[in-house]
Short mmCIF file of C-alpha atoms and ligand atoms in Angstrom, two decimals:
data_model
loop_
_atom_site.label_atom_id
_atom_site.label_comp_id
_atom_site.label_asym_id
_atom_site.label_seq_id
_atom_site.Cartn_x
_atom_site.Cartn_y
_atom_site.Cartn_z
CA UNK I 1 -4.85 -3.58 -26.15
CA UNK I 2 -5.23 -1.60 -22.97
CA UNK I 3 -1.93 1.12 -22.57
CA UNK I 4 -0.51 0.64 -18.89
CA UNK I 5 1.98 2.86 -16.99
CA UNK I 6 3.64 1.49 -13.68
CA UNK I 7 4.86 4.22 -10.99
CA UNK I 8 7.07 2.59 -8.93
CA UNK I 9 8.10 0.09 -11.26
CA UNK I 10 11.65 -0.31 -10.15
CA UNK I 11 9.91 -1.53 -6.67
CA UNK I 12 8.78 -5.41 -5.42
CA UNK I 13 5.29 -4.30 -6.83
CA UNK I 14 6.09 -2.38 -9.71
CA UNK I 15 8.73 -5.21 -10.56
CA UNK I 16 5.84 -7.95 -10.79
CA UNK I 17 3.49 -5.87 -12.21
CA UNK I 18 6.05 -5.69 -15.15
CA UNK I 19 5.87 -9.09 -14.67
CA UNK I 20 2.32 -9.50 -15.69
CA UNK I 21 1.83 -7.09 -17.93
CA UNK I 22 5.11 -8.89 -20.03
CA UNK I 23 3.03 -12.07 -19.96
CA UNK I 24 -0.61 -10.36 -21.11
CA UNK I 25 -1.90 -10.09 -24.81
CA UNK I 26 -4.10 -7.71 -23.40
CA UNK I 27 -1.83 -5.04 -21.95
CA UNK I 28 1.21 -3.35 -23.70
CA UNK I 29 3.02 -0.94 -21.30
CA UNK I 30 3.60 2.94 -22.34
CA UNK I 31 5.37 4.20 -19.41
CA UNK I 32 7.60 3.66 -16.63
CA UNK I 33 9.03 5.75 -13.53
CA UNK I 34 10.90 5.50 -10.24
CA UNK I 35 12.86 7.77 -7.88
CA UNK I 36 16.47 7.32 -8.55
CA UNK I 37 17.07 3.75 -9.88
CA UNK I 38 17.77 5.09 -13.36
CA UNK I 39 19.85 1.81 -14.25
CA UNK I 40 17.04 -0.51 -14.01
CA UNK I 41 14.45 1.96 -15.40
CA UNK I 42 16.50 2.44 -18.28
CA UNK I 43 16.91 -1.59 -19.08
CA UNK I 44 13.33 -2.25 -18.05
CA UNK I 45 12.28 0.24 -20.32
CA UNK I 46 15.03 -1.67 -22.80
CA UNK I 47 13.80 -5.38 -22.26
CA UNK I 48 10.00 -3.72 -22.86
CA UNK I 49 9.94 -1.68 -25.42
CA UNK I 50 8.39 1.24 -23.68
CA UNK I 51 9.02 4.26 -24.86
CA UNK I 52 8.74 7.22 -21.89
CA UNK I 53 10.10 7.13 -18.27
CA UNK I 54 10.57 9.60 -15.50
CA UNK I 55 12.45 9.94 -12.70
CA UNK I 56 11.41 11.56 -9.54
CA UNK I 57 15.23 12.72 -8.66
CA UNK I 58 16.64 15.09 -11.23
CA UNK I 59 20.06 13.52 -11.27
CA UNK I 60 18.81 10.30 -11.97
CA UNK I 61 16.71 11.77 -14.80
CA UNK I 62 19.68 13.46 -16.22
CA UNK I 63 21.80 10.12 -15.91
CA UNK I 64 19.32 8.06 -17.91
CA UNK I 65 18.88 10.60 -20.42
CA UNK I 66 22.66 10.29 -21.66
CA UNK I 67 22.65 6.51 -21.07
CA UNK I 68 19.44 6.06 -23.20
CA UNK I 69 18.03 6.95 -26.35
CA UNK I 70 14.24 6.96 -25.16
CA UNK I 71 12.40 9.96 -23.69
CA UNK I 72 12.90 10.88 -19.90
CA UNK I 73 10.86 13.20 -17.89
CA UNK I 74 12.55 14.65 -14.86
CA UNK I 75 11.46 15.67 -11.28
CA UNK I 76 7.65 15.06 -9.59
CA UNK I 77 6.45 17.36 -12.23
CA UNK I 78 7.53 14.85 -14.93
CA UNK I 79 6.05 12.09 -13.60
CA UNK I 80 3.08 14.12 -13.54
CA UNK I 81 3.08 14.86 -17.15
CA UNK I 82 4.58 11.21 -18.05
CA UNK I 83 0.46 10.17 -16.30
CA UNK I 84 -1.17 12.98 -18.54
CA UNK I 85 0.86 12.63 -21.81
CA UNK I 86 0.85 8.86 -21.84
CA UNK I 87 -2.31 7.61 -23.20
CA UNK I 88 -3.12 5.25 -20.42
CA UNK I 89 -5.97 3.18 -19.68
CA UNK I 90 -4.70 1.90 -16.62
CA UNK I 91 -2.11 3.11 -14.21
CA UNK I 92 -0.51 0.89 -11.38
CA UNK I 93 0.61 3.25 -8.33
CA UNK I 94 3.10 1.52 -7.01
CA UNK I 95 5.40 4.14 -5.27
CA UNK I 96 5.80 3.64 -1.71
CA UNK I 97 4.44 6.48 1.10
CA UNK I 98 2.83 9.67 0.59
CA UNK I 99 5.07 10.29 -2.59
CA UNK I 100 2.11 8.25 -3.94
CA UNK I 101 -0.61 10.74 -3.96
CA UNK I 102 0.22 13.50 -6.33
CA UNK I 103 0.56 10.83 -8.81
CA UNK I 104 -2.78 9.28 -7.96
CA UNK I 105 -4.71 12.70 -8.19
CA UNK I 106 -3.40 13.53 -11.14
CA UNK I 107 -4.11 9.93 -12.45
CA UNK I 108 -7.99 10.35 -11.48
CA UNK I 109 -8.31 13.87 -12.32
CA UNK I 110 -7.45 12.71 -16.10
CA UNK I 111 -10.34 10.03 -15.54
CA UNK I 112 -7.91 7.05 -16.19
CA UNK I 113 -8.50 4.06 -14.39
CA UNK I 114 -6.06 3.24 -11.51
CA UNK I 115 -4.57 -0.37 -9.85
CA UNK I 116 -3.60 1.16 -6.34
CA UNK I 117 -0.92 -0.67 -4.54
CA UNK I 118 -0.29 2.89 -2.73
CA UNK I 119 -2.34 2.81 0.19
CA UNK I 120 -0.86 6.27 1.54
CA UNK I 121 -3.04 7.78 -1.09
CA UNK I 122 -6.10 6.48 0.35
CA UNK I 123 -4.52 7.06 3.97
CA UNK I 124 -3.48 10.21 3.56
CA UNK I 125 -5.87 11.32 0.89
CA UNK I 126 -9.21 9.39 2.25
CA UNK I 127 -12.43 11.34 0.72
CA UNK I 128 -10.52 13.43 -1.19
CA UNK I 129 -9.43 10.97 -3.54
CA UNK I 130 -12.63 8.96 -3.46
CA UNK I 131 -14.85 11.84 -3.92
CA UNK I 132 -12.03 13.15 -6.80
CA UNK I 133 -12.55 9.29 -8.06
CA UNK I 134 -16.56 9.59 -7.81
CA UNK I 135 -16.72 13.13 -10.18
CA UNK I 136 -13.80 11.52 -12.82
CA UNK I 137 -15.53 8.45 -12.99
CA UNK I 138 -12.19 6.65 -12.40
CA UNK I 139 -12.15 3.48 -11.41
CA UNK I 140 -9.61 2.80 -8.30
CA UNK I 141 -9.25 -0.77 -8.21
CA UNK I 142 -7.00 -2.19 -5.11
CA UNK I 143 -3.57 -4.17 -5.34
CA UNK I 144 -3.14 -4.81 -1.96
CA UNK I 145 -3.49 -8.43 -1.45
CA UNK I 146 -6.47 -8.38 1.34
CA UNK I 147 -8.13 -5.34 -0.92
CA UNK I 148 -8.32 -7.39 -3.51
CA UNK I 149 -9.60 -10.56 -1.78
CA UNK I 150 -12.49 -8.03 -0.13
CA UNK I 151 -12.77 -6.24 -3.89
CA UNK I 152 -13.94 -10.01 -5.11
CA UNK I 153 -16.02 -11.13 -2.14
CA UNK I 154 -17.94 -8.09 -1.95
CA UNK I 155 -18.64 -7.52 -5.93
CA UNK I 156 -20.25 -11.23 -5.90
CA UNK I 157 -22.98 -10.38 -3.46
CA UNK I 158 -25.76 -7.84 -3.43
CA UNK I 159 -25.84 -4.48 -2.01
CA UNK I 160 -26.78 -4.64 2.41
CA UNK I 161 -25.41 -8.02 2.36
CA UNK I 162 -22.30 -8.23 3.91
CA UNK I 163 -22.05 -7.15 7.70
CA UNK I 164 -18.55 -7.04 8.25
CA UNK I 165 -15.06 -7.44 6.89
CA UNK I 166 -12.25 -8.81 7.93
CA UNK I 167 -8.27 -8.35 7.16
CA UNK I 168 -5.88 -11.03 7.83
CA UNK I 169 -2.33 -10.45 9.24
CA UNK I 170 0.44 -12.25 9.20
CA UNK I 171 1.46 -10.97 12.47
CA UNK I 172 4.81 -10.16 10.95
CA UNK I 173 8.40 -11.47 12.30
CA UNK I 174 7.80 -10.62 16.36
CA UNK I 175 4.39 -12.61 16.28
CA UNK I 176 3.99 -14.30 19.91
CA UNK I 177 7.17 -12.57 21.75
CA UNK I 178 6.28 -9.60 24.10
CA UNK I 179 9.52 -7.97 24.59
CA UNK I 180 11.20 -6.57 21.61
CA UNK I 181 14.04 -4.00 22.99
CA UNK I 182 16.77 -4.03 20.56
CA UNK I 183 15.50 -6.06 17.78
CA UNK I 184 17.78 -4.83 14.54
CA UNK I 185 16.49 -3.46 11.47
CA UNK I 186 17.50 -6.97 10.09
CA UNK I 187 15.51 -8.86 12.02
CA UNK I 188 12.26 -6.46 11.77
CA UNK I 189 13.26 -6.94 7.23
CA UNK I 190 12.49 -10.90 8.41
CA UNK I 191 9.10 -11.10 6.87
CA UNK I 192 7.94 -14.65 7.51
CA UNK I 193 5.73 -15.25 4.59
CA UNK I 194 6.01 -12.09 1.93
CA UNK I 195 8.88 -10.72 0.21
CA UNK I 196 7.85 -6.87 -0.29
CA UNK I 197 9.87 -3.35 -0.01
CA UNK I 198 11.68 -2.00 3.10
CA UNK I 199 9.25 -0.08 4.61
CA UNK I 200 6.51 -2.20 4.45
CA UNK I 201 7.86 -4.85 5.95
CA UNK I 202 8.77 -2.55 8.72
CA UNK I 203 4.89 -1.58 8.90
CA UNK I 204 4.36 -5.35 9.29
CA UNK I 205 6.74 -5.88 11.94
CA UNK I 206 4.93 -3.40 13.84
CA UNK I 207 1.32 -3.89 12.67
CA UNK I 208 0.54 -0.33 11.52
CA UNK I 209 0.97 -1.69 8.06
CA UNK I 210 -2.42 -3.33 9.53
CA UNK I 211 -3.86 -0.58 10.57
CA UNK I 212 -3.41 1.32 6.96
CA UNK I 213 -5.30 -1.60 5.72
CA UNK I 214 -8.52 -1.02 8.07
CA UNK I 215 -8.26 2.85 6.63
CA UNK I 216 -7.92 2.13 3.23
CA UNK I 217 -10.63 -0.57 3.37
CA UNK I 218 -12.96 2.34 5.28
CA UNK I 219 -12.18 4.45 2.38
CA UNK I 220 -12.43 1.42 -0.38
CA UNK I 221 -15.65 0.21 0.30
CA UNK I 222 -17.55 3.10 2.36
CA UNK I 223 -17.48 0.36 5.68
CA UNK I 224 -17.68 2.36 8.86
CA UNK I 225 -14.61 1.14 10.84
CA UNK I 226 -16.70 -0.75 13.49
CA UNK I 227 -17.62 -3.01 11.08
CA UNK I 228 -14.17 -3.93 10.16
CA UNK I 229 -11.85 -6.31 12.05
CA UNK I 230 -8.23 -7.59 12.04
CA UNK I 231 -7.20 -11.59 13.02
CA UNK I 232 -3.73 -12.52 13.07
CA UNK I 233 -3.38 -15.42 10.63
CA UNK I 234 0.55 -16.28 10.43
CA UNK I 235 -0.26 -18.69 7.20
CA UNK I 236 -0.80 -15.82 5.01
CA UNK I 237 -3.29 -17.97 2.47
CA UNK I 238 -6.40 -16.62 3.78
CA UNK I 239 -6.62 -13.16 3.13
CA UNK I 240 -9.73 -11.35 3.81
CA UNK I 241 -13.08 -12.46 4.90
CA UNK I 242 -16.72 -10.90 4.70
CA UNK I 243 -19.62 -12.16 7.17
CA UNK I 244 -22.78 -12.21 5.19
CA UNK I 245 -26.42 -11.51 6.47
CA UNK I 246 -27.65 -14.87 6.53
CA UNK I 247 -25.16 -16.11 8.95
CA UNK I 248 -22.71 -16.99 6.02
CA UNK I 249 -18.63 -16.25 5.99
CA UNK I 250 -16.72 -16.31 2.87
CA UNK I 251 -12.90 -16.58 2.52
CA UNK I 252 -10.54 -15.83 -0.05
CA UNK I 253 -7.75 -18.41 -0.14
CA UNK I 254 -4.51 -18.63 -1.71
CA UNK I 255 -0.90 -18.55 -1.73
CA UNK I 256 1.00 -15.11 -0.81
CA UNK I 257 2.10 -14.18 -4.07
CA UNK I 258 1.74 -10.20 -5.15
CA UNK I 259 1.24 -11.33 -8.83
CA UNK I 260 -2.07 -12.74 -8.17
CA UNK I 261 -3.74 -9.52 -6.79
CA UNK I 262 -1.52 -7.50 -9.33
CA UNK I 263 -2.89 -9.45 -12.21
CA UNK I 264 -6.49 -9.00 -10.88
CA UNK I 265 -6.25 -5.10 -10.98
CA UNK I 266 -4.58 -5.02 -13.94
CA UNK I 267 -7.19 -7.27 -15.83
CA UNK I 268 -10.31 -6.27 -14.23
CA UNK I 269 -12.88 -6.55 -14.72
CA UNK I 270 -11.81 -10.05 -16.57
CA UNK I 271 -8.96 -12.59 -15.57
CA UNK I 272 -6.04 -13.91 -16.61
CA UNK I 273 -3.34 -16.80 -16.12
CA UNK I 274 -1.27 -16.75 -13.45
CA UNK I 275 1.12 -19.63 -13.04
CA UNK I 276 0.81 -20.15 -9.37
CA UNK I 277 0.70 -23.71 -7.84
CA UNK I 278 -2.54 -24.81 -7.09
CA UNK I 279 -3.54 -23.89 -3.46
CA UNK I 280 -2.87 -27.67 -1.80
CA UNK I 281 -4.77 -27.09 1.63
CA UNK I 282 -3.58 -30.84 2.43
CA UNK I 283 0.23 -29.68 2.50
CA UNK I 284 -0.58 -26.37 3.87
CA UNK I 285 -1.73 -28.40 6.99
CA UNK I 286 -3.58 -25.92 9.37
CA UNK I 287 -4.46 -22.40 8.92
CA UNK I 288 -4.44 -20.30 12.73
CA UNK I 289 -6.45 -17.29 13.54
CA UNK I 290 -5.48 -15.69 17.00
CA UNK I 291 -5.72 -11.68 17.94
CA UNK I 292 -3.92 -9.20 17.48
CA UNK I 293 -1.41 -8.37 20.56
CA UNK I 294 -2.03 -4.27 20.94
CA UNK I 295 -0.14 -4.33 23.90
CA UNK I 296 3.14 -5.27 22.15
CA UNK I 297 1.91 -3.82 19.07
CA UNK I 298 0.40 -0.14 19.72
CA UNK I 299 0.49 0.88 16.18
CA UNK I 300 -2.37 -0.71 14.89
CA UNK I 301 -4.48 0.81 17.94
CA UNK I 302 -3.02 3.93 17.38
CA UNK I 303 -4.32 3.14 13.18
CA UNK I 304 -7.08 2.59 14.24
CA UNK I 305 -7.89 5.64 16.48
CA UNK I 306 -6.41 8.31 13.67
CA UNK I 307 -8.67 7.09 11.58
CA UNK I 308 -12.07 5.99 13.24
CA UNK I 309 -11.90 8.65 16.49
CA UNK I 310 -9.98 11.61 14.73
CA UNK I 311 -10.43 11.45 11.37
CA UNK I 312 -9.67 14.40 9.22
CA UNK I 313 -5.77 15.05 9.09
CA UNK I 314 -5.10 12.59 11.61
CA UNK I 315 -3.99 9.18 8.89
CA UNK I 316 -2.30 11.56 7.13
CA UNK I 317 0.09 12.69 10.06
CA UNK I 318 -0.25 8.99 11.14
CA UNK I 319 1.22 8.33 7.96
CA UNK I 320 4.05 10.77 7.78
CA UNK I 321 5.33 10.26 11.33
CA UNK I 322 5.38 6.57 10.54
CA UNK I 323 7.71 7.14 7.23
CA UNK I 324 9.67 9.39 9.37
CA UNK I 325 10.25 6.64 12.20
CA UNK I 326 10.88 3.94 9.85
CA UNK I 327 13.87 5.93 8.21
CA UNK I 328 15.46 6.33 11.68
CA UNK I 329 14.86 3.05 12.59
CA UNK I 330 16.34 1.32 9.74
CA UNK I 331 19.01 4.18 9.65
CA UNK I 332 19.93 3.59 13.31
CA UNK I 333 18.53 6.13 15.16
CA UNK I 334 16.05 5.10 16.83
CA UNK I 335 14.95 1.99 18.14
CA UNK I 336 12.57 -0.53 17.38
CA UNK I 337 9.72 0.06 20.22
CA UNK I 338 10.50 3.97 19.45
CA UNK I 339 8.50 3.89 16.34
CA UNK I 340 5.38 3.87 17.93
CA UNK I 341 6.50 6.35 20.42
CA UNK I 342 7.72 8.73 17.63
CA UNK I 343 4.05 8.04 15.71
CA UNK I 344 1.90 8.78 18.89
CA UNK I 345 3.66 11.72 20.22
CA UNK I 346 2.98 13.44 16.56
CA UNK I 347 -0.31 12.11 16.33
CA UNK I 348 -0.40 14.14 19.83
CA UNK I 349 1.45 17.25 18.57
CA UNK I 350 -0.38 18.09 15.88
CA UNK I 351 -3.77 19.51 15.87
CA UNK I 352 -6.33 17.77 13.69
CA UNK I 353 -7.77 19.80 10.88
CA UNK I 354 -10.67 19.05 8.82
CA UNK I 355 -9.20 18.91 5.11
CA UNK I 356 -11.28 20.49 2.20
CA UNK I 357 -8.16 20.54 -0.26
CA UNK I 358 -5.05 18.21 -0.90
CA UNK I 359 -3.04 21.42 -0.02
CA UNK I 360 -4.61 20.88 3.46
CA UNK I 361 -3.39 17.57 3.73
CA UNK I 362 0.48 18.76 2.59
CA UNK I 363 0.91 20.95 4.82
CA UNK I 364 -0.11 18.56 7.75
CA UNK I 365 2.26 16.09 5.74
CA UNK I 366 4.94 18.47 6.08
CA UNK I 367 4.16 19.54 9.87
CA UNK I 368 4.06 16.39 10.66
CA UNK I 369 7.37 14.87 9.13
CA UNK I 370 9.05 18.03 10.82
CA UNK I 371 7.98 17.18 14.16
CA UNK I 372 8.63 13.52 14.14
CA UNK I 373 11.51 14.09 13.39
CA UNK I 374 11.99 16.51 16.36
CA UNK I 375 11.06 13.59 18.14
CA UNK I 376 13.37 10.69 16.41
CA UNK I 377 15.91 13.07 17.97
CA UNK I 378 15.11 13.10 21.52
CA UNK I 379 12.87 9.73 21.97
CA UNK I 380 14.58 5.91 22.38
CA UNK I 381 17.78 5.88 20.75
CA UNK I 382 18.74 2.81 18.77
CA UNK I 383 20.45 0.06 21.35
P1 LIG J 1 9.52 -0.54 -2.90
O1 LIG J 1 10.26 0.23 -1.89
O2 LIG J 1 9.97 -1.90 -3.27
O3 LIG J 1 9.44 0.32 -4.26
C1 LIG J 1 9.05 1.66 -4.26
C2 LIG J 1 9.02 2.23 -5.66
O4 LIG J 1 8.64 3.62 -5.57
C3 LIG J 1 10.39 2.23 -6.35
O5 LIG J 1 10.19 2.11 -7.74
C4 LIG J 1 10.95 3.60 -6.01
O6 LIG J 1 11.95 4.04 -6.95
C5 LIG J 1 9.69 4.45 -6.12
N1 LIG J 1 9.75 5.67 -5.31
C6 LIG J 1 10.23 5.78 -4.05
N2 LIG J 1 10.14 7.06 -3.64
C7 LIG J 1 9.61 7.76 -4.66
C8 LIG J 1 9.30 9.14 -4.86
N3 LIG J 1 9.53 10.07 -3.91
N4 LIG J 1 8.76 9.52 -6.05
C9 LIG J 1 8.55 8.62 -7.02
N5 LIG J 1 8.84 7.31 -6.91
C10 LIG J 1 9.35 6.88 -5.74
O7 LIG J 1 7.99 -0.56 -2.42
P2 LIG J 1 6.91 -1.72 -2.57
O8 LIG J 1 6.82 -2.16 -4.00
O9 LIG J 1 7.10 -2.72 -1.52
O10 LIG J 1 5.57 -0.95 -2.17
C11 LIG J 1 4.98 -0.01 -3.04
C12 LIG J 1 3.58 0.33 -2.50
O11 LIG J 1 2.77 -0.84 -2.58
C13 LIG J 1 3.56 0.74 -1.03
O12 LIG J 1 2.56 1.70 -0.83
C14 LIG J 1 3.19 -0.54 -0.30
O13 LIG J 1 2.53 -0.29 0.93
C15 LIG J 1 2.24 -1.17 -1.30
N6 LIG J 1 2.16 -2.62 -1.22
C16 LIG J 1 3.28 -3.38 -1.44
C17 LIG J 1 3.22 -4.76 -1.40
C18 LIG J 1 4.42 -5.58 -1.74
O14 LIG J 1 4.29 -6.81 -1.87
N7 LIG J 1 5.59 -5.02 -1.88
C19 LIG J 1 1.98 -5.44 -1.04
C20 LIG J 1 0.86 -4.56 -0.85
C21 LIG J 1 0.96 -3.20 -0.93
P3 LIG J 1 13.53 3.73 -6.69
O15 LIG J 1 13.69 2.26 -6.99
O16 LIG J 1 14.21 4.59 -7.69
O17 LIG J 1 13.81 4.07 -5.26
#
């Protein structure tokens, strides 16, 4: 039996990986955590029989510690010592935004293996945390659905191979429409063919959730960025593609369901049963590839030129501006199109560092959120 914690397991990925891990004889599950959700930590925890959680807010923590009989840990610092006290083999990051990456460096620092559904670590942490995984000799092994699909074409062919890679998007809920002034927060939640967390379904909406991808593939798979495209493929069932040397493409097929790539990482480097319908390409009908509008979508350009023109700190305030303008949209402050306005404008105000230590890349965390925020006030007000 492999010990597994799950970060974020209150979340749409830290949900299913419960999931999973419930239905494996290999895995038994020794910790849990989330922010505030105390109530479902506390029955997951319950239904489970898992013995430690921690809660990021201190209120929470304090809640679930007089409602249950199990050991809580309280504040980032418990989560922190809920990673290093727990045993594990294997942790699944699934917390959502840069909240993410303290949790993965301590994770690799202790040299335990880690399922990454965070992609703000690898955004925001890039070298850092691949160099960190390098000296550990932790094994990062990705839960995003496209990262995974790339993880298994690429590990089935021989090193100088594979040319390029490719990322599918859905294209999100705006796919095909050029004006989107005063689309609402409900319509942008719309996700036409996955059922994931707030925020990244914003991310989709606007396609920097996209451009994240191309950055965390650079950093997954050493691929310079020029050898890395995005096509718009509103089916969702192919999900990443790798041209081969010889004039070959592979494709990895199937149907948009987190639990797949979830019960990849969390089984690697064997596999498990997943009861998924069998793909039926018949009743799927057509699969479409078209490209990516960057006109009506500037986010994914912007993605793109953080992290293959700027580099350094640059995907990191990327990043935090984008958390920033996806709270004020979905809180009402700003509008739609203003994300992207509120993202670029940062990415403009603050100066690019190189970054030699994470401390480096919270500070221009912090500068950043500060400044966007600035901006949320003055820039495109919600209408
Ligand atoms: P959700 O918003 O559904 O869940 C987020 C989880 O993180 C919750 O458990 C939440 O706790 C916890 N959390 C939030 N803030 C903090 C914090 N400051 N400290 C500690 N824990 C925190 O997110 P998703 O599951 O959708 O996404 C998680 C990550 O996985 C993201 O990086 C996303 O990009 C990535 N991902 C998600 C996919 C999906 O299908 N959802 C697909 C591919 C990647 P609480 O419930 O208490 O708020």
């Amino acid at each position: 039996m492999r010990k597994l914690v799950i970060l974020g397991a209150t979340g749409s990925v830290g949900e299913q990986a419960l999931e999973v891990a419930a239905g494996s004889d290999e895995l038994v599950v020794a910790g849990l955590t989330a922010d505030r959700n105390w109530e479902r930590l506390v029955e997951q925890a319950g239904d489970h029989g898992v013995p430690l959680v921690a809660l990021a807010d201190a209120e929470a923590a304090s809640a679930a510690a007089g409602a249950w009989n199990g050991r809580v840990l309280s504040g980032e610092a418990g989560i922190r010592e809920l990673i290093a006290r727990s045993g594990a083999d294997l942790i699944l990051n699934g917390i959502v935004g840069s909240a993410g990456l303290g949790p993965t460096i301590v994770a690799l620092t202790e040299g335990i293996d880690l399922a990454l559904a965070n992609k703000e670590s690898l955004v925001v942490g890039g070298e850092l945390i691949t160099a960190l995984a390098e000296a550990t000799d932790s094994r990062i092994i990705p839960v995003d659905s496209e990262h995974s699909a790339l993880h298994q074409l690429i590990r089935a062919e021989s090193p100088g191979t594979v040319e390029r890679l490719v990322l599918t998007a859905s294209g999100g809920p705006f796919r095909g429409r050029t004006d989107l002034d005063g689309v609402s927060p409900d319509e942008a939640l719309a996700h036409p063919t996955w059922d994931m967390g707030g925020r990244i379904t914003i991310d989709c909406a606007t396609l920097i959730n996209k451009g994240f991808e191309l950055i965390e593939a650079h950093h997954l798979f050493g691929f310079p960025y020029e050898r890395i495209d995005v096509v718009v493929h509103p089916q969702s069932i192919v999900h990443a593609l790798v041209h081969l040397n010889d004039g070959a493409t592979l494709a990895h097929l199937g149907h948009p369901d987190m639990r797949v790539p979830i019960s990849y990482a969390l089984h690697f480097p064997e596999r498990a049963d997943v009861k998924v319908p069998t793909l039926d390409l018949a009743s799927v009908g057509e699969l479409t590839f078209e490209e990516p509008d960057m006109e009506t979508f500037p986010c994914l350009r912007l993605a793109r030129g953080a992290g293959e023109e700027a580099g350094g700190t640059a995907p990191c305030v990327l990043n935090a501006a984008d958390e920033v303008a996806v709270g004020a949209f979905l809180g009402g402050r700003i509008a739609f199109t203003a994300i992207a306005e509120v993202v670029e404008r940062t990415l403009d105000a603050v100066p690019v560092t190189r970054p030699s230590h994470f401390e480096d890349l919270y500070a221009a965390d912090a500068e950043a959120r500060e400044r966007a925020d600035d901006l949320a006030n003055t820039v495109g007000a919600a209408r």
